[in-house]
């Protein structure tokens, strides 16, 4: 069945599979010491316009958040996140499992507003009991957010300035970064992120790779012995080349950009189809995830024709569903969706 | 340069790459809910001769040990391992990072002897202070061991019986299980392991996969909510199909056996070459890892010709090196090694 | 300066000091194996009307919450608490430091409402992604709550029934239990708590002891090897007698009841004084903690005369302060407060 | 029954109880902010001859080791200890529960030898795989050791110099420090320890207090936000005065020295009695713990007359027992022991 369920339901971009096949029998050192990781890191540093950036490859998103956040926080510190943040809700308590509290602030369009974070920090240090509380030691944001929304450059600059004033790192989860960078109206570039964040990752799994996320610590900011820390968290692949080859490919000839643009164009078309079918949008999303509200009966009927995911039952006979494009979404997929909606929505 | 450095220096068995390419565009559910994982699990249950076994796919060896051990131990318990055990030495304290102590017992040929474990358990419960000590809650073994040695069926049966008497699980790390099962004189089968262990994993990363380990809990023994536990430890791949396709391929037409036999034949030839070159064996190993003692000057000369790994400096002008075969070792590789040794050893 | 700052600003009830002196030179076994602990436990079992209850003595409140909660939760589980709950705010992330998330539900008068907990549990299991989320594995309440309020018997019964339906323990933090049990209109007895909760503690530190909390697991429900678990968390006193003697004294001739009643009578008088002085109550509290709203200038003036604690700055020129009675509050203390308020409030 | 079982079987030195009674009704701020803690810290700084030392009061020994060690180690680091070290054996895995491995080195007379630690450190950094291993991040010693033995000043200086060369802290567990400082032939003073260690604690529980250990970080070396860290580990007493009053008393008029000297004199007499009774000493101990080897029948007979602890069953019909003096050992106790041995040993 044709799927708009998510951006990880197919395998890898074909050029990645080709690169894996082409390099398959070349022996390389293990644990990320191979020439592919080296080349991929060099490409990423260039793309970030930061020749001093440290780059490290990990396997998945929750793993990356866990390993990076636990490496950057002191024992008495927690991480501030939107209450819709992936680490706050959908990572099964992975951050807490490393001993750190996720300190939530109400979201606004799926994002953290600098004003709200500032208010949180000020209230914390104004509290007479703050030494009995978890210190806010980091700010976590996702770009695109879990609701598909994007920070503007001004918003990122404001958050970054705030973090620097309080001397806590700003960490950006870029699980779907390709789709954020390719969004039609964004004014945020990879170099901006590298300039404004203290750590971030460039998502591979949801952007055309089989697996893999590239963690970037701009300005040489990787914590000491980070490899050992990753190993301790079971996050160091013996065949690091699997990650190196994939990211080397993604950052050669701008494949990462192409992956993003393909999905963005498909998302444009998806929005048109949904709008013309008369769907109500739950949230405005400029990226590859689209959220619409349907009658429950429509949801059931659509589910017989197309795969998508259920986001939230509204309890009034309606349900929010999510439809997602990716590098592998085809015009045929979109046409099939349009036809299905035509049947379902009348 | 030709490499005998380890069994993870090349990519994947070509049939795995073919299978990944063939299935690439088929959309599947995420997180291991795909048909490939299902099929792989069914093949593995059949190979284990246990239709009730639970099978779960993880990405790497340290990750697997961490996730499984922390799922099986209670808070006050630790895991007994040989003092050469991977979890005791080379996993960067991953077990301790989950709050559990590794309780070491002196190794014998790289293995745990049931008699030593029994003595440990008896001494523990005889100690007047045992309630102030870490309870032995599990026994960890590797088969093949970190030194390439193998348990006999009788040894496994003895360890299994001991664990059952004390009601603690026996867990077997099978990172290199293919090479153990294919060893010329072993009397241990996969079904034996499934019968005698309470949890074990079938190694993929070092046995022909790009990554991946298949955890087996015989007799339906998977801990409740193990998927959530894995997610919490950053061990759940979004594209679970990557693991499913690989293990489905490895357990179709006995590719896993073939991988083992190829390396075993190469190891036979490797032993002959080393012996005929006059090398001193550090330990007898019936599997794909061979350990020999060379003069330091010989080590240096060989390193200019062939890649291998340094195991231990003996401090008397000699060094133990390790040479490893795998599914991808070719007759040409072996011939090159023989020629190199001929130059170096004279 | 006379203090209404909290209920732990003086030492111990004099009868406790007498008992410590009287028993001082008697040698006893360590770690809680002494006759005083035994006798105290027997008294507590009788007071709880549960001859099968397990009783264990710990030193402080945060320690007790940490040790008990981590002993009762599985790795993938968290604990539900009011968002004003002590474990959610003022224990410096102690629960998270043991790997478990505190799952917050909005408070109502400082309490958890069964309806809200039920809604949380239902929403959790209705969520399509719940296996990627922290399982609600326990319910935490404080009685009195952090705002001095009390559960009614009906409320406790409802929470208990809900927990039993979901098979998760109900845990009650009784840091100030003496003051809750002695409140004028409460219909909740210690035996009710033992009947309805699965674990709770009887607070000593804030109820007349130098230190110490008595954990009760009704119906023999103490987790296996709990002593080892406590030891592992640094919570086992070598001189367990210090806790045993204190609780033996508190539960002999109903001293614990007397401590509560003394503070309750003082709280009655305190409420009258505050009311007659024209103070605005921030919340209605039937126990020994009283919260009133003063002008900032009044707060400053009062602070020169009496010690109290600042609860919250309202940002409109007013501040919430907390005044607390205890077993050691004297009529002279209350008279001094009345005089001070007379000067300050006019 | 008269007890030589341990040094925590009686209550507190009478002057401590007197001080607690004398200060009982004075209201003080909580959590260690009281004037007694302040005064005690000042006395301790003076006794350490380090006016810049940070002093913090905790409740028990395992708690102190856990809180201090976890505060000083980075995530990828473990702590080196003798294999007989308390943290390695008898603290129920408390260090591991905070995520850190205890790295053991064989003991010599219950002590760590600098040469052995040096060899460990050198071997670690010489190992090709050290980035996959737990980094040695601290050295733990106990003075007196768990076997009652003492470091000489030269030994401490050597360990301290080694730690400084490797830039890792030297931490000294002084659970029985009073008895170490009072030993007849020691050349180590409290000021020496403050000069040579980076953190240590002055034991109260086993040296005359009801509970309490005074942690000293010489040269202002307390980790940032240590109070919050202690709170997070459930180690912060609400009534911090309980610790303050006790240590203020112990360090007024040299009561701590007196406690040590009383036990040392009793230990001298104990050694004489044991020697004259013909006992075989298991180890030479210059402090308050004496270890002798008796026939099992003698052990049983003695146990009917005197309380002591069983250390180790030798398996040859003999048992090592431990007899301990303290500040509360009386001449009558010693006479009773002598009489009992006279009956038992003939």
PDB file of C-alpha atoms in Angstrom, chain D residues 136-220:
ATOM      1  CA  UNK D 136      41.012   5.751  35.813  1.00  0.00           C
ATOM      2  CA  UNK D 137      39.734   9.071  37.130  1.00  0.00           C
ATOM      3  CA  UNK D 138      40.460   8.942  40.848  1.00  0.00           C
ATOM      4  CA  UNK D 139      42.289   6.973  43.531  1.00  0.00           C
ATOM      5  CA  UNK D 140      40.410   5.779  46.623  1.00  0.00           C
ATOM      6  CA  UNK D 141      42.163   4.764  49.829  1.00  0.00           C
ATOM      7  CA  UNK D 142      40.941   4.162  53.359  1.00  0.00           C
ATOM      8  CA  UNK D 143      43.023   5.288  56.319  1.00  0.00           C
ATOM      9  CA  UNK D 144      42.913   3.206  58.443  1.00  0.00           C
ATOM     10  CA  UNK D 145      42.326   0.585  55.799  1.00  0.00           C
ATOM     11  CA  UNK D 146      39.538  -1.979  56.024  1.00  0.00           C
ATOM     12  CA  UNK D 147      42.133  -4.268  57.681  1.00  0.00           C
ATOM     13  CA  UNK D 148      43.098  -1.697  60.282  1.00  0.00           C
ATOM     14  CA  UNK D 149      46.431  -0.854  58.689  1.00  0.00           C
ATOM     15  CA  UNK D 150      47.820   2.631  58.172  1.00  0.00           C
ATOM     16  CA  UNK D 151      49.620   4.436  55.406  1.00  0.00           C
ATOM     17  CA  UNK D 152      52.901   6.018  56.351  1.00  0.00           C
ATOM     18  CA  UNK D 153      53.463   9.645  55.505  1.00  0.00           C
ATOM     19  CA  UNK D 154      55.886   8.570  52.795  1.00  0.00           C
ATOM     20  CA  UNK D 155      53.283   6.268  51.270  1.00  0.00           C
ATOM     21  CA  UNK D 156      50.673   9.015  51.230  1.00  0.00           C
ATOM     22  CA  UNK D 157      53.134  11.433  49.684  1.00  0.00           C
ATOM     23  CA  UNK D 158      53.964   8.950  46.961  1.00  0.00           C
ATOM     24  CA  UNK D 159      50.297   8.333  46.152  1.00  0.00           C
ATOM     25  CA  UNK D 160      49.574  12.044  46.194  1.00  0.00           C
ATOM     26  CA  UNK D 161      52.461  12.833  43.859  1.00  0.00           C
ATOM     27  CA  UNK D 162      51.333  10.093  41.494  1.00  0.00           C
ATOM     28  CA  UNK D 163      47.764  11.397  41.413  1.00  0.00           C
ATOM     29  CA  UNK D 164      48.951  14.912  40.752  1.00  0.00           C
ATOM     30  CA  UNK D 165      51.140  13.720  37.912  1.00  0.00           C
ATOM     31  CA  UNK D 166      48.098  12.083  36.314  1.00  0.00           C
ATOM     32  CA  UNK D 167      45.827  14.969  37.369  1.00  0.00           C
ATOM     33  CA  UNK D 168      43.336  12.744  39.132  1.00  0.00           C
ATOM     34  CA  UNK D 169      42.098  13.349  42.674  1.00  0.00           C
ATOM     35  CA  UNK D 170      43.251  11.318  45.662  1.00  0.00           C
ATOM     36  CA  UNK D 171      40.311  10.594  47.933  1.00  0.00           C
ATOM     37  CA  UNK D 172      40.722   9.245  51.449  1.00  0.00           C
ATOM     38  CA  UNK D 173      37.964   7.440  53.333  1.00  0.00           C
ATOM     39  CA  UNK D 174      38.461   8.300  56.986  1.00  0.00           C
ATOM     40  CA  UNK D 175      35.567   6.336  58.474  1.00  0.00           C
ATOM     41  CA  UNK D 176      37.901   5.441  61.356  1.00  0.00           C
ATOM     42  CA  UNK D 177      40.250   8.372  61.052  1.00  0.00           C
ATOM     43  CA  UNK D 178      40.265   9.132  64.798  1.00  0.00           C
ATOM     44  CA  UNK D 179      41.771   5.717  65.414  1.00  0.00           C
ATOM     45  CA  UNK D 180      44.320   6.186  62.660  1.00  0.00           C
ATOM     46  CA  UNK D 181      45.467   9.553  63.928  1.00  0.00           C
ATOM     47  CA  UNK D 182      45.806   8.190  67.474  1.00  0.00           C
ATOM     48  CA  UNK D 183      47.770   5.084  66.545  1.00  0.00           C
ATOM     49  CA  UNK D 184      50.997   4.848  68.516  1.00  0.00           C
ATOM     50  CA  UNK D 185      53.547   4.918  65.698  1.00  0.00           C
ATOM     51  CA  UNK D 186      51.800   6.842  62.927  1.00  0.00           C
ATOM     52  CA  UNK D 187      53.621   9.777  61.386  1.00  0.00           C
ATOM     53  CA  UNK D 188      50.499  11.058  59.613  1.00  0.00           C
ATOM     54  CA  UNK D 189      48.582  14.087  60.890  1.00  0.00           C
ATOM     55  CA  UNK D 190      45.265  15.553  59.837  1.00  0.00           C
ATOM     56  CA  UNK D 191      47.158  18.455  58.282  1.00  0.00           C
ATOM     57  CA  UNK D 192      49.218  15.980  56.238  1.00  0.00           C
ATOM     58  CA  UNK D 193      46.047  14.423  54.900  1.00  0.00           C
ATOM     59  CA  UNK D 194      44.605  17.830  54.035  1.00  0.00           C
ATOM     60  CA  UNK D 195      47.813  18.670  52.241  1.00  0.00           C
ATOM     61  CA  UNK D 196      48.082  15.405  50.295  1.00  0.00           C
ATOM     62  CA  UNK D 197      44.495  14.428  49.516  1.00  0.00           C
ATOM     63  CA  UNK D 198      42.086  16.251  47.232  1.00  0.00           C
ATOM     64  CA  UNK D 199      39.060  15.106  49.181  1.00  0.00           C
ATOM     65  CA  UNK D 200      38.625  13.085  52.351  1.00  0.00           C
ATOM     66  CA  UNK D 201      36.197  12.552  55.144  1.00  0.00           C
ATOM     67  CA  UNK D 202      36.583  12.618  58.879  1.00  0.00           C
ATOM     68  CA  UNK D 203      34.461   9.778  60.189  1.00  0.00           C
ATOM     69  CA  UNK D 204      31.959  10.509  62.895  1.00  0.00           C
ATOM     70  CA  UNK D 205      29.697   7.447  62.975  1.00  0.00           C
ATOM     71  CA  UNK D 206      32.481   5.057  63.985  1.00  0.00           C
ATOM     72  CA  UNK D 207      34.320   7.632  66.098  1.00  0.00           C
ATOM     73  CA  UNK D 208      31.826   8.634  68.747  1.00  0.00           C
ATOM     74  CA  UNK D 209      28.963  10.348  66.913  1.00  0.00           C
ATOM     75  CA  UNK D 210      25.420   9.061  66.458  1.00  0.00           C
ATOM     76  CA  UNK D 211      25.927   9.541  62.752  1.00  0.00           C
ATOM     77  CA  UNK D 212      27.793  11.902  60.484  1.00  0.00           C
ATOM     78  CA  UNK D 213      30.892  12.277  58.368  1.00  0.00           C
ATOM     79  CA  UNK D 214      32.675  15.546  57.673  1.00  0.00           C
ATOM     80  CA  UNK D 215      33.800  15.785  54.067  1.00  0.00           C
ATOM     81  CA  UNK D 216      36.806  18.045  53.515  1.00  0.00           C
ATOM     82  CA  UNK D 217      37.828  19.442  50.144  1.00  0.00           C
ATOM     83  CA  UNK D 218      41.201  21.066  50.823  1.00  0.00           C
ATOM     84  CA  UNK D 219      42.168  24.247  49.035  1.00  0.00           C
ATOM     85  CA  UNK D 220      38.600  25.268  48.222  1.00  0.00           C
TER      86      UNK D 220
END
